[in-house]
mmCIF file of C-alpha atoms in Angstrom:
data_model
loop_
_atom_site.group_PDB
_atom_site.id
_atom_site.type_symbol
_atom_site.label_atom_id
_atom_site.label_comp_id
_atom_site.label_asym_id
_atom_site.label_seq_id
_atom_site.Cartn_x
_atom_site.Cartn_y
_atom_site.Cartn_z
ATOM 1 C CA MET N 299 2.887 10.412 -10.190
ATOM 2 C CA ARG N 300 6.213 11.873 -9.273
ATOM 3 C CA LEU N 301 8.266 9.292 -7.428
ATOM 4 C CA THR N 302 10.690 11.935 -6.235
ATOM 5 C CA VAL N 303 7.804 13.587 -4.445
ATOM 6 C CA LEU N 304 6.750 10.264 -2.950
ATOM 7 C CA ALA N 305 10.244 9.557 -1.731
ATOM 8 C CA THR N 306 10.601 13.057 -0.296
ATOM 9 C CA VAL N 307 7.316 12.981 1.561
ATOM 10 C CA LEU N 308 7.854 9.474 2.884
ATOM 11 C CA GLY N 309 11.363 10.486 3.873
ATOM 12 C CA LEU N 310 9.920 12.982 6.328
ATOM 13 C CA SER N 311 9.084 10.117 8.642
ATOM 14 C CA VAL N 312 12.751 9.221 9.017
ATOM 15 C CA ALA N 313 13.604 12.769 9.983
ATOM 16 C CA VAL N 314 10.709 12.998 12.393
ATOM 17 C CA SER N 315 11.549 9.704 14.040
ATOM 18 C CA GLY N 316 15.105 10.779 14.747
ATOM 19 C CA CYS N 317 16.731 8.586 12.097
ATOM 20 C CA THR N 318 15.738 5.362 13.799
ATOM 21 C CA GLY N 319 15.524 3.635 10.428
ATOM 22 C CA LYS N 320 11.983 2.555 11.297
ATOM 23 C CA THR N 321 8.721 4.324 10.798
ATOM 24 C CA GLY N 322 7.281 4.298 14.294
ATOM 25 C CA GLU N 323 8.702 3.307 17.649
ATOM 26 C CA TYR N 324 6.459 0.280 17.740
ATOM 27 C CA ALA N 325 7.501 -1.395 14.497
ATOM 28 C CA GLY N 326 8.724 -4.440 16.378
ATOM 29 C CA GLN N 327 5.456 -4.718 18.276
ATOM 30 C CA GLY N 328 3.131 -5.042 15.299
ATOM 31 C CA ALA N 329 2.378 -1.374 14.728
ATOM 32 C CA GLY N 330 4.988 -1.280 11.977
ATOM 33 C CA LEU N 331 3.044 -3.868 10.004
ATOM 34 C CA GLY N 332 -0.156 -1.954 10.597
ATOM 35 C CA ALA N 333 1.489 1.225 9.375
ATOM 36 C CA ILE N 334 2.826 -0.279 6.169
ATOM 37 C CA SER N 335 -0.546 -1.931 5.561
ATOM 38 C CA GLY N 336 -2.149 1.474 5.793
ATOM 39 C CA ALA N 337 0.520 3.092 3.630
ATOM 40 C CA VAL N 338 0.349 0.524 0.837
ATOM 41 C CA GLY N 339 -3.413 0.171 1.057
ATOM 42 C CA GLY N 340 -3.921 3.925 1.055
ATOM 43 C CA PHE N 341 -1.551 4.442 -1.851
ATOM 44 C CA VAL N 342 -3.140 1.758 -4.025
ATOM 45 C CA THR N 343 -6.694 2.795 -3.128
ATOM 46 C CA ALA N 344 -6.029 6.430 -4.003
ATOM 47 C CA ALA N 345 -4.284 5.485 -7.251
ATOM 48 C CA ILE N 346 -7.136 3.234 -8.390
ATOM 49 C CA PHE N 347 -10.208 5.065 -7.147
ATOM 50 C CA GLY N 348 -8.999 8.651 -7.158
ATOM 51 C CA GLY N 349 -7.210 10.882 -4.725
ATOM 52 C CA ASN N 350 -3.623 11.774 -3.994
ATOM 53 C CA PRO N 351 -1.586 8.535 -3.771
ATOM 54 C CA VAL N 352 1.466 10.331 -2.376
ATOM 55 C CA GLU N 353 -0.539 11.945 0.395
ATOM 56 C CA ALA N 354 -2.365 8.712 1.162
ATOM 57 C CA ALA N 355 0.887 6.780 1.519
ATOM 58 C CA ALA N 356 2.691 9.493 3.434
ATOM 59 C CA ARG N 357 -0.064 9.913 6.005
ATOM 60 C CA SER N 358 0.902 6.649 7.725
ATOM 61 C CA ALA N 359 4.627 7.210 7.348
ATOM 62 C CA VAL N 360 4.676 10.697 8.810
ATOM 63 C CA TYR N 361 2.285 9.833 11.608
ATOM 64 C CA GLY N 362 4.260 6.734 12.449
ATOM 65 C CA GLY N 363 7.491 8.731 12.599
ATOM 66 C CA ALA N 364 5.903 11.350 14.818
ATOM 67 C CA ALA N 365 4.602 8.701 17.168
ATOM 68 C CA GLY N 366 8.040 7.145 17.412
ATOM 69 C CA ALA N 367 9.713 10.461 18.124
ATOM 70 C CA THR N 368 7.138 11.327 20.750
ATOM 71 C CA ALA N 369 7.448 7.978 22.434
ATOM 72 C CA GLY N 370 11.199 8.327 22.544
ATOM 73 C CA ALA N 371 10.987 11.777 24.111
ATOM 74 C CA ILE N 372 8.434 10.914 26.776
ATOM 75 C CA SER N 373 9.540 9.296 29.996
ATOM 76 C CA GLY N 374 7.214 7.219 32.127
ATOM 77 C CA ALA N 375 5.353 4.026 31.301
ATOM 78 C CA SER N 376 1.882 5.576 31.420
ATOM 79 C CA ALA N 377 2.732 8.367 28.974
ATOM 80 C CA ASP N 378 4.415 5.898 26.647
ATOM 81 C CA ALA N 379 1.380 3.612 26.786
ATOM 82 C CA ALA N 380 -0.931 6.533 25.985
ATOM 83 C CA THR N 381 1.168 7.455 22.950
ATOM 84 C CA LYS N 382 1.132 3.880 21.740
ATOM 85 C CA GLU N 383 -2.618 3.656 22.222
ATOM 86 C CA SER N 384 -3.187 6.869 20.265
ATOM 87 C CA PHE N 385 -0.916 5.678 17.457
ATOM 88 C CA GLU N 386 -2.606 2.302 17.187
ATOM 89 C CA ALA N 387 -6.074 3.865 17.235
ATOM 90 C CA ALA N 388 -5.176 6.171 14.360
ATOM 91 C CA GLN N 389 -3.721 3.295 12.374
ATOM 92 C CA LYS N 390 -6.813 1.152 12.942
ATOM 93 C CA GLU N 391 -9.140 3.948 11.845
ATOM 94 C CA LYS N 392 -7.127 4.380 8.644
ATOM 95 C CA ARG N 393 -7.062 0.649 7.938
ATOM 96 C CA ASP N 394 -10.803 0.339 8.536
ATOM 97 C CA ARG N 395 -11.555 3.064 5.990
ATOM 98 C CA ILE N 396 -9.331 1.476 3.357
ATOM 99 C CA GLN N 397 -10.727 -2.011 3.954
ATOM 100 C CA ALA N 398 -14.268 -0.691 3.586
ATOM 101 C CA LYS N 399 -13.343 0.607 0.127
ATOM 102 C CA ILE N 400 -11.337 -2.296 -1.303
ATOM 103 C CA GLY N 401 -12.506 -5.193 0.873
ATOM 104 C CA ASP N 402 -10.776 -7.411 3.392
ATOM 105 C CA ASP N 403 -9.266 -9.742 0.802
ATOM 106 C CA ALA N 404 -7.592 -7.088 -1.330
ATOM 107 C CA PHE N 405 -6.340 -5.312 1.769
ATOM 108 C CA ALA N 406 -4.868 -8.532 3.165
ATOM 109 C CA GLY N 407 -3.318 -9.242 -0.215
ATOM 110 C CA LEU N 408 -1.630 -5.845 -0.343
ATOM 111 C CA THR N 409 -0.259 -6.408 3.139
ATOM 112 C CA ALA N 410 1.099 -9.793 2.057
ATOM 113 C CA LEU N 411 2.594 -8.262 -1.088
ATOM 114 C CA ALA N 412 4.379 -5.604 0.955
ATOM 115 C CA LYS N 413 6.110 -8.470 2.772
ATOM 116 C CA CYS N 414 6.894 -10.268 -0.525
ATOM 117 C CA ASP N 415 4.408 -13.039 0.260
ATOM 118 C CA HIS N 416 3.341 -13.505 -3.341
ATOM 119 C CA ALA N 417 1.476 -16.761 -2.762
ATOM 120 C CA SER N 418 -0.848 -15.206 -0.205
ATOM 121 C CA ALA N 419 -1.269 -12.101 -2.350
ATOM 122 C CA ALA N 420 -2.340 -14.273 -5.301
ATOM 123 C CA THR N 421 -4.895 -16.137 -3.195
ATOM 124 C CA ASN N 422 -6.325 -12.919 -1.827
ATOM 125 C CA ALA N 423 -6.456 -11.395 -5.317
ATOM 126 C CA ALA N 424 -8.480 -14.311 -6.661
ATOM 127 C CA THR N 425 -10.928 -14.145 -3.762
ATOM 128 C CA ALA N 426 -11.349 -10.384 -4.129
ATOM 129 C CA GLN N 427 -12.088 -10.689 -7.842
ATOM 130 C CA ALA N 428 -14.945 -13.075 -7.090
ATOM 131 C CA ALA N 429 -16.658 -10.514 -4.848
ATOM 132 C CA SER N 430 -20.025 -9.104 -5.872
ATOM 133 C CA ASN N 431 -18.859 -5.615 -4.890
ATOM 134 C CA PRO N 432 -17.339 -4.120 -8.082
ATOM 135 C CA ASP N 433 -14.781 -2.045 -6.155
ATOM 136 C CA PHE N 434 -13.523 -5.149 -4.383
ATOM 137 C CA ALA N 435 -13.252 -6.970 -7.718
ATOM 138 C CA ILE N 436 -11.331 -4.115 -9.354
ATOM 139 C CA ALA N 437 -8.951 -3.957 -6.391
ATOM 140 C CA GLY N 438 -8.422 -7.709 -6.742
ATOM 141 C CA LEU N 439 -7.575 -7.348 -10.424
ATOM 142 C CA TRP N 440 -5.014 -4.659 -9.745
ATOM 143 C CA LEU N 441 -3.590 -6.696 -6.869
ATOM 144 C CA GLU N 442 -3.088 -9.643 -9.218
ATOM 145 C CA ALA N 443 -1.431 -7.431 -11.834
ATOM 146 C CA LEU N 444 0.806 -5.819 -9.227
ATOM 147 C CA ASN N 445 1.682 -9.207 -7.777
ATOM 148 C CA TYR N 446 2.831 -10.450 -11.191
ATOM 149 C CA SER N 447 4.700 -7.219 -11.826
ATOM 150 C CA ASP N 448 6.486 -7.494 -8.498
ATOM 151 C CA GLN N 449 7.776 -10.924 -9.525
ATOM 152 C CA GLY N 450 9.031 -9.637 -12.867
ATOM 153 C CA GLN N 451 6.222 -11.384 -14.754
ATOM 154 C CA GLU N 452 5.167 -8.353 -16.731
ATOM 155 C CA ASP N 453 3.664 -10.351 -19.597
ATOM 156 C CA ARG N 454 1.258 -12.030 -17.192
ATOM 157 C CA ALA N 455 0.408 -8.643 -15.689
ATOM 158 C CA ARG N 456 -0.288 -7.203 -19.143
ATOM 159 C CA ALA N 457 -2.494 -10.176 -19.998
ATOM 160 C CA LEU N 458 -4.901 -8.813 -17.387
ATOM 161 C CA TYR N 459 -5.281 -5.454 -19.122
ATOM 162 C CA PRO N 460 -8.404 -6.431 -21.142
ATOM 163 C CA ASP N 461 -10.199 -7.390 -17.923
ATOM 164 C CA ILE N 462 -8.972 -4.248 -16.191
ATOM 165 C CA ILE N 463 -10.130 -2.044 -19.075
ATOM 166 C CA ALA N 464 -13.527 -3.750 -19.042
ATOM 167 C CA LYS N 465 -14.055 -3.319 -15.296
ATOM 168 C CA ASP N 466 -12.121 -0.207 -14.280
ATOM 169 C CA PRO N 467 -13.939 2.923 -15.512
ATOM 170 C CA ASN N 468 -10.759 4.974 -15.075
ATOM 171 C CA ILE N 469 -8.725 2.862 -17.498
ATOM 172 C CA ALA N 470 -9.565 3.332 -21.186
ATOM 173 C CA ASP N 471 -6.765 1.444 -22.937
ATOM 174 C CA ASP N 472 -3.544 -0.535 -22.591
ATOM 175 C CA THR N 473 -1.464 2.627 -22.339
ATOM 176 C CA ALA N 474 -3.399 3.836 -19.314
ATOM 177 C CA ALA N 475 -3.240 0.391 -17.717
ATOM 178 C CA GLU N 476 0.511 0.206 -18.263
ATOM 179 C CA GLN N 477 1.057 3.625 -16.731
ATOM 180 C CA ARG N 478 -1.068 2.772 -13.697
ATOM 181 C CA ARG N 479 0.691 -0.558 -13.177
ATOM 182 C CA ARG N 480 4.096 1.105 -13.265
ATOM 183 C CA GLU N 481 2.975 3.772 -10.821
ATOM 184 C CA LEU N 482 1.697 1.130 -8.426
ATOM 185 C CA ALA N 483 4.865 -0.948 -8.726
ATOM 186 C CA ASP N 484 7.156 2.034 -8.170
ATOM 187 C CA GLY N 485 5.088 3.272 -5.242
ATOM 188 C CA LEU N 486 5.122 -0.162 -3.594
ATOM 189 C CA SER N 487 8.904 -0.267 -3.881
ATOM 190 C CA GLU N 488 9.337 3.179 -2.336
ATOM 191 C CA ILE N 489 7.027 2.397 0.580
ATOM 192 C CA ARG N 490 8.841 -0.862 1.312
ATOM 193 C CA GLY N 491 12.128 1.003 1.481
ATOM 194 C CA GLU N 492 10.675 3.516 3.911
ATOM 195 C CA TYR N 493 9.642 0.708 6.248
ATOM 196 C CA ASP N 494 13.028 -1.021 6.114
ATOM 197 C CA LEU N 495 11.784 -3.816 3.880
ATOM 198 C CA PRO N 496 13.538 -4.872 0.662
ATOM 199 C CA LYS N 497 12.411 -2.692 -2.227
ATOM 200 C CA VAL N 498 12.764 -5.684 -4.532
ATOM 201 C CA CYS N 499 11.829 -9.160 -3.348
ATOM 202 C CA GLY N 500 14.680 -11.644 -3.373
#
């Protein structure tokens, strides 16, 4: 994955939103969290199960920026409310699709990880791995690996590679697992920056 492409595409949302520094006019009202949940969840889901991770992540960012710009340009409470409602509906539809693929626990864990809540992410990862649905379990494994990686505990992340190789049909060896983990970690960092969150947890 080309991170420069990811950064460029995600950067469109800043331009669209009129350089507000936030993706979406409603970031302070909860929609910002919903947007980053969709961006991170979409990125990770596409990277693990196939698809275009850059496009999946950017879809929330660009839409959120457009919604913010539109809301800022429209005068009148009713028009503003309609824009907000449309934005939130689109975000919910996206989140629902991602959650159906990776499960509620992995999705919640990715949301927690985006906010640097590593304890919650770890709990969600463990619960997801215990799921009978194999996609949920794989997502939980990657969430655990990404959670360790995000804390600089790369050895603990790599210790999960045998399990990942055994359960993820798209990962054949340690080299592939390492590449995927790095892509996920770099993508998470870029998305955080786009949503005005620290790229690296303090």
